[in-house]
Short mmCIF file of C-alpha atoms in Angstrom, two decimals:
data_model
loop_
_atom_site.label_atom_id
_atom_site.label_comp_id
_atom_site.label_asym_id
_atom_site.label_seq_id
_atom_site.Cartn_x
_atom_site.Cartn_y
_atom_site.Cartn_z
CA UNK W 206 77.91 89.19 80.55
CA UNK W 207 81.64 88.62 80.97
CA UNK W 208 83.07 85.26 82.10
CA UNK W 209 83.48 86.49 85.83
CA UNK W 210 79.89 87.61 86.10
CA UNK W 211 78.66 84.33 84.33
CA UNK W 212 80.58 82.15 86.69
CA UNK W 213 79.52 84.03 89.84
CA UNK W 214 75.86 83.46 88.69
CA UNK W 215 76.24 79.87 88.44
CA UNK W 216 74.57 77.52 90.88
CA UNK W 217 77.01 76.93 93.88
CA UNK W 218 79.63 79.32 93.06
CA UNK W 219 80.83 81.33 95.90
CA UNK W 220 82.76 83.82 93.87
CA UNK W 221 84.65 84.30 90.88
CA UNK W 222 87.66 86.43 89.76
CA UNK W 223 90.41 87.40 87.63
CA UNK W 224 94.28 88.30 88.32
CA UNK W 225 96.75 89.81 86.30
CA UNK W 226 100.06 87.40 85.88
CA UNK W 227 101.79 90.53 86.86
CA UNK W 228 100.23 90.60 90.16
CA UNK W 229 99.27 94.29 90.01
CA UNK W 230 95.42 94.14 89.48
CA UNK W 231 92.50 91.79 90.08
CA UNK W 232 88.57 91.96 89.64
CA UNK W 233 85.76 89.81 91.24
CA UNK W 234 82.27 89.08 91.47
CA UNK W 235 80.30 87.26 94.11
CA UNK W 236 80.22 86.66 97.98
CA UNK W 237 83.71 87.92 98.80
CA UNK W 238 84.84 91.33 100.16
CA UNK W 239 87.64 93.26 98.44
CA UNK W 240 90.36 92.01 101.01
CA UNK W 241 89.38 88.38 100.61
CA UNK W 242 89.17 88.81 96.70
CA UNK W 243 92.77 90.29 96.91
CA UNK W 244 94.17 87.25 98.94
CA UNK W 245 92.29 84.87 96.74
CA UNK W 246 94.09 86.41 93.80
CA UNK W 247 97.50 86.28 95.42
CA UNK W 248 96.91 82.59 96.27
CA UNK W 249 95.60 81.62 92.89
CA UNK W 250 98.23 83.58 91.07
CA UNK W 251 101.02 81.92 92.98
CA UNK W 252 99.72 78.44 92.39
CA UNK W 253 99.30 79.24 88.78
CA UNK W 254 102.93 80.39 88.43
CA UNK W 255 104.00 77.00 90.34
CA UNK W 256 102.02 74.78 88.31
CA UNK W 257 103.16 76.40 84.80
CA UNK W 258 106.88 75.90 86.21
CA UNK W 259 106.14 72.25 87.20
CA UNK W 260 104.48 71.18 83.72
CA UNK W 261 107.16 73.21 81.76
CA UNK W 262 109.80 71.19 83.51
CA UNK W 263 108.12 68.08 83.15
CA UNK W 264 107.91 68.72 79.35
CA UNK W 265 111.53 69.37 79.14
CA UNK W 266 112.39 66.26 81.30
CA UNK W 267 110.10 63.95 79.61
CA UNK W 268 109.58 64.78 76.00
CA UNK W 269 106.14 66.02 75.35
CA UNK W 270 103.92 64.62 78.08
CA UNK W 271 100.63 66.27 77.05
CA UNK W 272 100.95 68.45 80.13
CA UNK W 273 102.27 71.78 79.16
CA UNK W 274 101.41 74.53 78.72
CA UNK W 275 99.25 73.87 81.84
CA UNK W 276 95.56 75.06 81.19
CA UNK W 277 94.54 75.10 84.78
CA UNK W 278 94.11 73.49 88.06
CA UNK W 279 91.79 72.51 90.89
CA UNK W 280 92.12 72.28 94.53
CA UNK W 281 89.37 70.07 96.31
CA UNK W 282 88.74 71.03 99.86
CA UNK W 283 86.26 69.51 102.28
CA UNK W 284 83.38 71.66 101.49
CA UNK W 285 84.87 74.41 99.18
CA UNK W 286 86.83 73.84 96.03
CA UNK W 287 89.16 76.41 93.72
CA UNK W 288 89.12 75.97 89.89
CA UNK W 289 91.60 78.32 87.95
CA UNK W 290 91.70 78.26 84.33
CA UNK W 291 94.50 80.70 82.86
CA UNK W 292 94.10 83.69 85.10
CA UNK W 293 90.41 83.33 86.07
CA UNK W 294 89.53 81.54 89.34
CA UNK W 295 86.37 80.54 90.90
CA UNK W 296 85.41 79.42 94.52
CA UNK W 297 82.82 76.95 94.62
CA UNK W 298 80.87 75.05 97.27
CA UNK W 299 81.68 71.51 96.82
CA UNK W 300 78.43 69.97 97.72
CA UNK W 301 76.14 72.39 95.78
CA UNK W 302 77.84 73.17 92.36
CA UNK W 303 78.76 71.03 89.45
CA UNK W 304 82.41 70.79 89.16
CA UNK W 305 82.00 69.57 85.43
CA UNK W 306 79.81 72.42 84.32
CA UNK W 307 82.00 75.09 86.03
CA UNK W 308 85.30 73.70 84.62
CA UNK W 309 83.75 73.11 81.01
CA UNK W 310 82.39 76.92 81.04
CA UNK W 311 85.95 78.05 82.06
CA UNK W 312 87.68 75.75 79.57
CA UNK W 313 85.45 76.65 76.80
CA UNK W 314 85.36 80.78 77.48
CA UNK W 315 88.81 81.24 78.90
CA UNK W 316 91.40 81.27 76.27
CA UNK W 317 94.54 79.37 76.38
CA UNK W 318 97.62 81.16 77.88
CA UNK W 319 100.97 80.07 76.20
CA UNK W 320 104.37 81.53 76.47
CA UNK W 321 105.38 84.46 79.06
CA UNK W 322 102.82 84.80 81.89
CA UNK W 323 102.35 88.72 81.54
CA UNK J 248 133.15 88.51 87.06
CA UNK J 249 130.98 85.75 88.18
CA UNK J 250 133.63 83.30 86.80
CA UNK J 251 135.51 83.68 89.94
CA UNK J 252 132.79 81.87 91.70
CA UNK J 253 133.98 78.61 89.87
CA UNK J 254 136.92 78.86 92.08
CA UNK J 255 135.15 78.48 95.07
CA UNK J 256 135.45 74.85 96.71
CA UNK J 257 132.56 72.69 95.44
CA UNK J 258 131.03 74.98 92.95
CA UNK J 259 130.25 72.96 89.95
CA UNK J 260 128.35 75.66 87.75
CA UNK J 261 127.37 79.07 88.22
CA UNK J 262 125.02 81.33 86.13
CA UNK J 263 123.61 84.88 86.29
CA UNK J 264 120.04 85.26 84.98
CA UNK J 265 117.76 87.89 83.74
CA UNK J 266 114.59 88.96 85.35
CA UNK J 267 112.74 87.28 82.46
CA UNK J 268 114.75 83.93 82.97
CA UNK J 269 117.12 84.34 80.13
CA UNK J 270 120.68 83.50 80.66
CA UNK J 271 123.11 86.28 81.01
CA UNK J 272 126.47 84.60 81.71
CA UNK J 273 127.26 81.13 82.99
CA UNK J 274 130.07 78.59 83.59
CA UNK J 275 130.80 75.12 84.56
CA UNK J 276 127.94 73.09 82.61
CA UNK J 277 129.21 70.98 79.49
CA UNK J 278 126.61 72.20 77.19
CA UNK J 279 124.98 75.65 76.77
CA UNK J 280 121.74 74.33 76.65
CA UNK J 281 122.09 72.94 80.13
CA UNK J 282 122.97 76.45 81.46
CA UNK J 283 120.11 78.09 79.76
CA UNK J 284 117.97 75.41 81.39
CA UNK J 285 119.46 76.20 84.74
CA UNK J 286 118.74 79.91 84.32
CA UNK J 287 115.23 79.21 83.64
CA UNK J 288 114.80 76.65 86.48
CA UNK J 289 116.44 79.45 88.71
CA UNK J 290 114.11 82.08 87.49
CA UNK J 291 110.93 80.05 87.84
CA UNK J 292 111.84 78.68 91.26
CA UNK J 293 112.71 82.12 92.50
CA UNK J 294 109.37 83.35 91.46
CA UNK J 295 107.81 80.25 93.13
CA UNK J 296 109.55 80.73 96.38
CA UNK J 297 108.70 84.63 96.24
CA UNK J 298 104.95 83.83 95.84
CA UNK J 299 105.15 81.17 98.64
CA UNK J 300 106.95 83.66 100.98
CA UNK J 301 104.60 86.57 100.07
CA UNK J 302 101.37 84.07 101.17
CA UNK J 303 103.33 83.25 104.44
CA UNK J 304 103.67 87.16 105.13
CA UNK J 305 100.11 87.66 103.99
CA UNK J 306 98.75 84.88 106.38
CA UNK J 307 100.98 85.61 109.19
CA UNK J 308 101.15 89.42 108.88
CA UNK J 309 104.88 89.13 109.54
CA UNK J 310 106.88 90.80 107.14
CA UNK J 311 110.42 89.29 107.77
CA UNK J 312 109.86 86.84 104.97
CA UNK J 313 109.49 89.14 102.09
CA UNK J 314 111.10 89.63 99.76
CA UNK J 315 113.10 86.40 99.97
CA UNK J 316 117.01 86.80 99.82
CA UNK J 317 117.46 83.52 98.22
CA UNK J 318 116.92 79.71 98.42
CA UNK J 319 118.73 76.63 98.62
CA UNK J 320 117.46 73.20 97.37
CA UNK J 321 119.81 70.20 98.88
CA UNK J 322 120.01 66.78 97.78
CA UNK J 323 122.14 64.04 99.07
CA UNK J 324 125.15 64.74 96.75
CA UNK J 325 124.48 68.19 95.28
CA UNK J 326 122.66 71.40 96.13
CA UNK J 327 121.42 74.25 94.04
CA UNK J 328 121.59 77.57 95.62
CA UNK J 329 120.48 81.11 94.76
CA UNK J 330 120.79 84.72 95.93
CA UNK J 331 119.19 87.59 93.77
CA UNK J 332 119.64 86.47 90.03
CA UNK J 333 122.63 84.34 90.68
CA UNK J 334 122.54 80.41 90.88
CA UNK J 335 125.07 77.84 91.43
CA UNK J 336 125.28 74.27 91.46
CA UNK J 337 127.56 72.51 94.22
CA UNK J 338 129.01 69.47 95.28
CA UNK J 339 127.93 69.02 99.25
CA UNK J 340 131.01 66.80 99.86
CA UNK J 341 133.75 69.23 98.53
CA UNK J 342 132.27 72.68 99.40
CA UNK J 343 130.89 74.56 102.32
CA UNK J 344 127.24 75.86 101.79
CA UNK J 345 127.86 78.80 104.06
CA UNK J 346 131.05 80.01 101.93
CA UNK J 347 129.13 79.38 98.62
CA UNK J 348 125.89 81.50 99.93
CA UNK J 349 128.12 84.28 101.00
CA UNK J 350 129.99 84.52 97.75
CA UNK J 351 126.64 84.44 95.88
CA UNK J 352 125.29 87.12 98.22
CA UNK J 353 128.42 89.09 97.46
CA UNK J 354 128.30 88.45 93.78
CA UNK J 355 124.49 89.31 93.43
CA UNK J 356 125.58 92.88 94.63
CA UNK J 357 128.02 93.55 91.77
CA UNK I 61 90.29 52.87 99.66
CA UNK I 62 90.66 53.25 96.11
CA UNK I 63 91.86 50.19 93.97
CA UNK I 64 94.25 50.65 90.77
CA UNK I 65 92.18 47.92 88.98
CA UNK I 66 89.11 49.43 89.26
CA UNK I 67 90.41 53.23 88.42
CA UNK I 68 92.05 52.31 85.35
CA UNK I 69 88.62 51.07 84.10
CA UNK I 70 87.05 54.45 84.46
CA UNK I 71 85.91 55.64 81.33
CA UNK I 72 88.61 57.20 79.14
CA UNK I 73 91.32 56.65 81.81
CA UNK I 74 94.72 56.49 80.24
CA UNK I 75 96.45 55.57 83.52
CA UNK I 76 96.02 55.01 87.20
CA UNK I 77 98.41 55.55 89.98
CA UNK I 78 99.31 55.47 93.71
CA UNK I 79 101.86 57.69 95.23
CA UNK I 80 103.64 57.99 98.73
CA UNK I 81 102.88 60.90 101.02
CA UNK I 82 106.36 62.29 99.57
CA UNK I 83 105.34 61.84 95.97
CA UNK I 84 107.09 58.70 95.03
CA UNK I 85 105.28 56.53 92.41
CA UNK I 86 104.12 53.23 94.24
CA UNK I 87 101.97 51.46 91.83
CA UNK I 88 100.52 52.28 88.64
CA UNK I 89 98.34 50.83 85.70
CA UNK I 90 98.86 52.36 81.90
CA UNK I 91 96.30 51.82 79.28
CA UNK I 92 98.12 50.41 76.43
CA UNK I 93 98.70 52.90 73.47
CA UNK I 94 98.43 55.86 75.66
CA UNK I 95 101.86 56.92 75.32
CA UNK I 96 102.29 57.49 78.96
CA UNK I 97 105.04 56.11 80.89
CA UNK I 98 106.04 55.28 84.62
CA UNK I 99 108.84 58.18 84.71
CA UNK I 100 106.02 60.56 83.74
CA UNK I 101 103.73 59.42 86.42
CA UNK I 102 106.42 59.77 88.83
CA UNK I 103 106.86 63.21 87.98
CA UNK I 104 103.24 63.64 88.06
CA UNK I 105 102.98 62.25 91.48
CA UNK I 106 105.51 64.77 92.86
CA UNK I 107 103.62 67.70 91.25
CA UNK I 108 100.36 66.47 92.87
CA UNK I 109 101.92 66.07 96.38
CA UNK I 110 103.75 69.51 96.06
CA UNK I 111 100.42 71.34 95.13
CA UNK I 112 98.41 69.59 97.96
CA UNK I 113 100.85 70.74 100.28
CA UNK I 114 101.02 74.13 99.31
CA UNK I 115 97.15 74.37 98.96
CA UNK I 116 97.24 73.08 102.59
CA UNK I 117 99.35 76.00 103.65
CA UNK I 118 96.89 78.30 101.65
CA UNK I 119 93.86 76.69 103.46
CA UNK I 120 95.30 76.93 106.90
CA UNK I 121 96.30 80.52 106.30
CA UNK I 122 92.72 81.43 104.72
CA UNK I 123 90.80 80.07 107.21
CA UNK I 124 92.67 81.56 110.00
CA UNK I 125 92.57 85.03 108.57
CA UNK I 126 89.13 85.16 107.30
CA UNK I 127 87.15 82.72 109.42
CA UNK I 128 85.81 81.26 106.29
CA UNK I 129 85.97 77.38 106.58
CA UNK I 130 85.50 74.42 104.08
CA UNK I 131 89.07 74.25 102.47
CA UNK I 132 91.19 72.11 105.13
CA UNK I 133 91.87 69.54 104.96
CA UNK I 134 92.61 69.18 101.14
CA UNK I 135 91.49 66.26 99.81
CA UNK I 136 92.69 66.41 96.14
CA UNK I 137 94.21 68.51 93.27
CA UNK I 138 93.68 68.27 89.64
CA UNK I 139 96.11 69.52 86.87
CA UNK I 140 94.43 70.40 83.65
CA UNK I 141 97.41 70.14 81.21
CA UNK I 142 97.35 70.83 77.57
CA UNK I 143 96.29 67.38 76.42
CA UNK I 144 95.92 65.65 79.64
CA UNK I 145 94.09 66.08 82.81
CA UNK I 146 95.51 64.43 85.95
CA UNK I 147 92.79 63.96 88.91
CA UNK I 148 94.58 63.27 92.36
CA UNK I 149 92.93 62.54 95.60
CA UNK I 150 94.62 61.19 98.89
CA UNK I 151 97.19 58.84 97.42
CA UNK I 152 95.82 58.13 94.22
CA UNK I 153 95.45 59.58 90.87
CA UNK I 154 94.10 59.22 87.33
CA UNK I 155 94.96 60.51 84.09
CA UNK I 156 92.24 61.33 81.49
CA UNK I 157 92.13 63.14 78.08
CA UNK I 158 91.10 66.77 78.51
CA UNK I 159 88.09 66.45 76.22
CA UNK I 160 86.69 63.53 78.02
CA UNK I 161 87.09 64.31 81.89
CA UNK I 162 84.28 63.72 84.16
CA UNK I 163 85.82 65.43 87.27
CA UNK I 164 82.97 64.34 89.59
CA UNK I 165 83.23 60.82 88.71
CA UNK I 166 86.93 60.68 89.11
CA UNK I 167 86.97 62.30 92.48
CA UNK I 168 84.13 59.81 93.56
CA UNK I 169 86.06 56.61 92.13
CA UNK I 170 89.33 58.03 93.83
CA UNK I 171 87.65 58.50 97.14
CA UNK I 172 85.82 55.44 97.02
#
């Protein structure tokens, strides 16, 4: 089972997916239709690009702050949260999913992204 | 060619960057490394603005925002302005933002 | 309301900080020997505010377009860095080592 299907099968996960850094393709599994998954990929990719820029800049302005290259990010909404590690995203129900388990799975199984995001 | 932008009032530094963020040509900064940093910042910032503009277009279903033509980050004394793959740092008190943006737009077409 | 004295006592916390809505660092506590600095926490605060703001735009747009609710209002943002993780919620944040992060505990402490 690949990481996307594995995440989608976890408790409380609404959907999981993967986007290319170039922005030209995406895959997904779970309770989103194709159009919503495309939008989710666009949103997650944009934030990932911004986070990489911010952490690279923090590193260059502040010696080695332990923040770069970024591994991922989480946005916590009222009932839904988004977790991203490298180019894999996961939409979760904040009330029924275990954030720790999901992020651990992602950090263990999604390889680090370093250098150019391509 | 871009060196002539240094003659515009208020312009303190200017550089031209490649699509991968590498510095092509630059003037005005004291050290080479600073120009490389300016090129990288401008490239990254352009990509971020582009991502945000794409989302604005996606959510509003209005196309007038994309692709973005440029951006300005304005501080109290200085501003960073970019059009296309050109970026410049300017002094707010001695230059005109309108003039700098116009010159940058022209230079970006070269 | 979170309390910096309590936050810095979170297991493995390396720093706890409070920031303004525009991202300036207002108060902080740093665990001795962590190597973190106030300058870094100030930059981190701005990163958290910037991303919560962009996430709010995304949440608004997403909910309007898809009808799927639950994102807005954005409560927090977490940056999983190379060595450190910063968890921010509202106007408070904590920094934890990547290998020892309990996200749920951190969010609960920040929200309490």
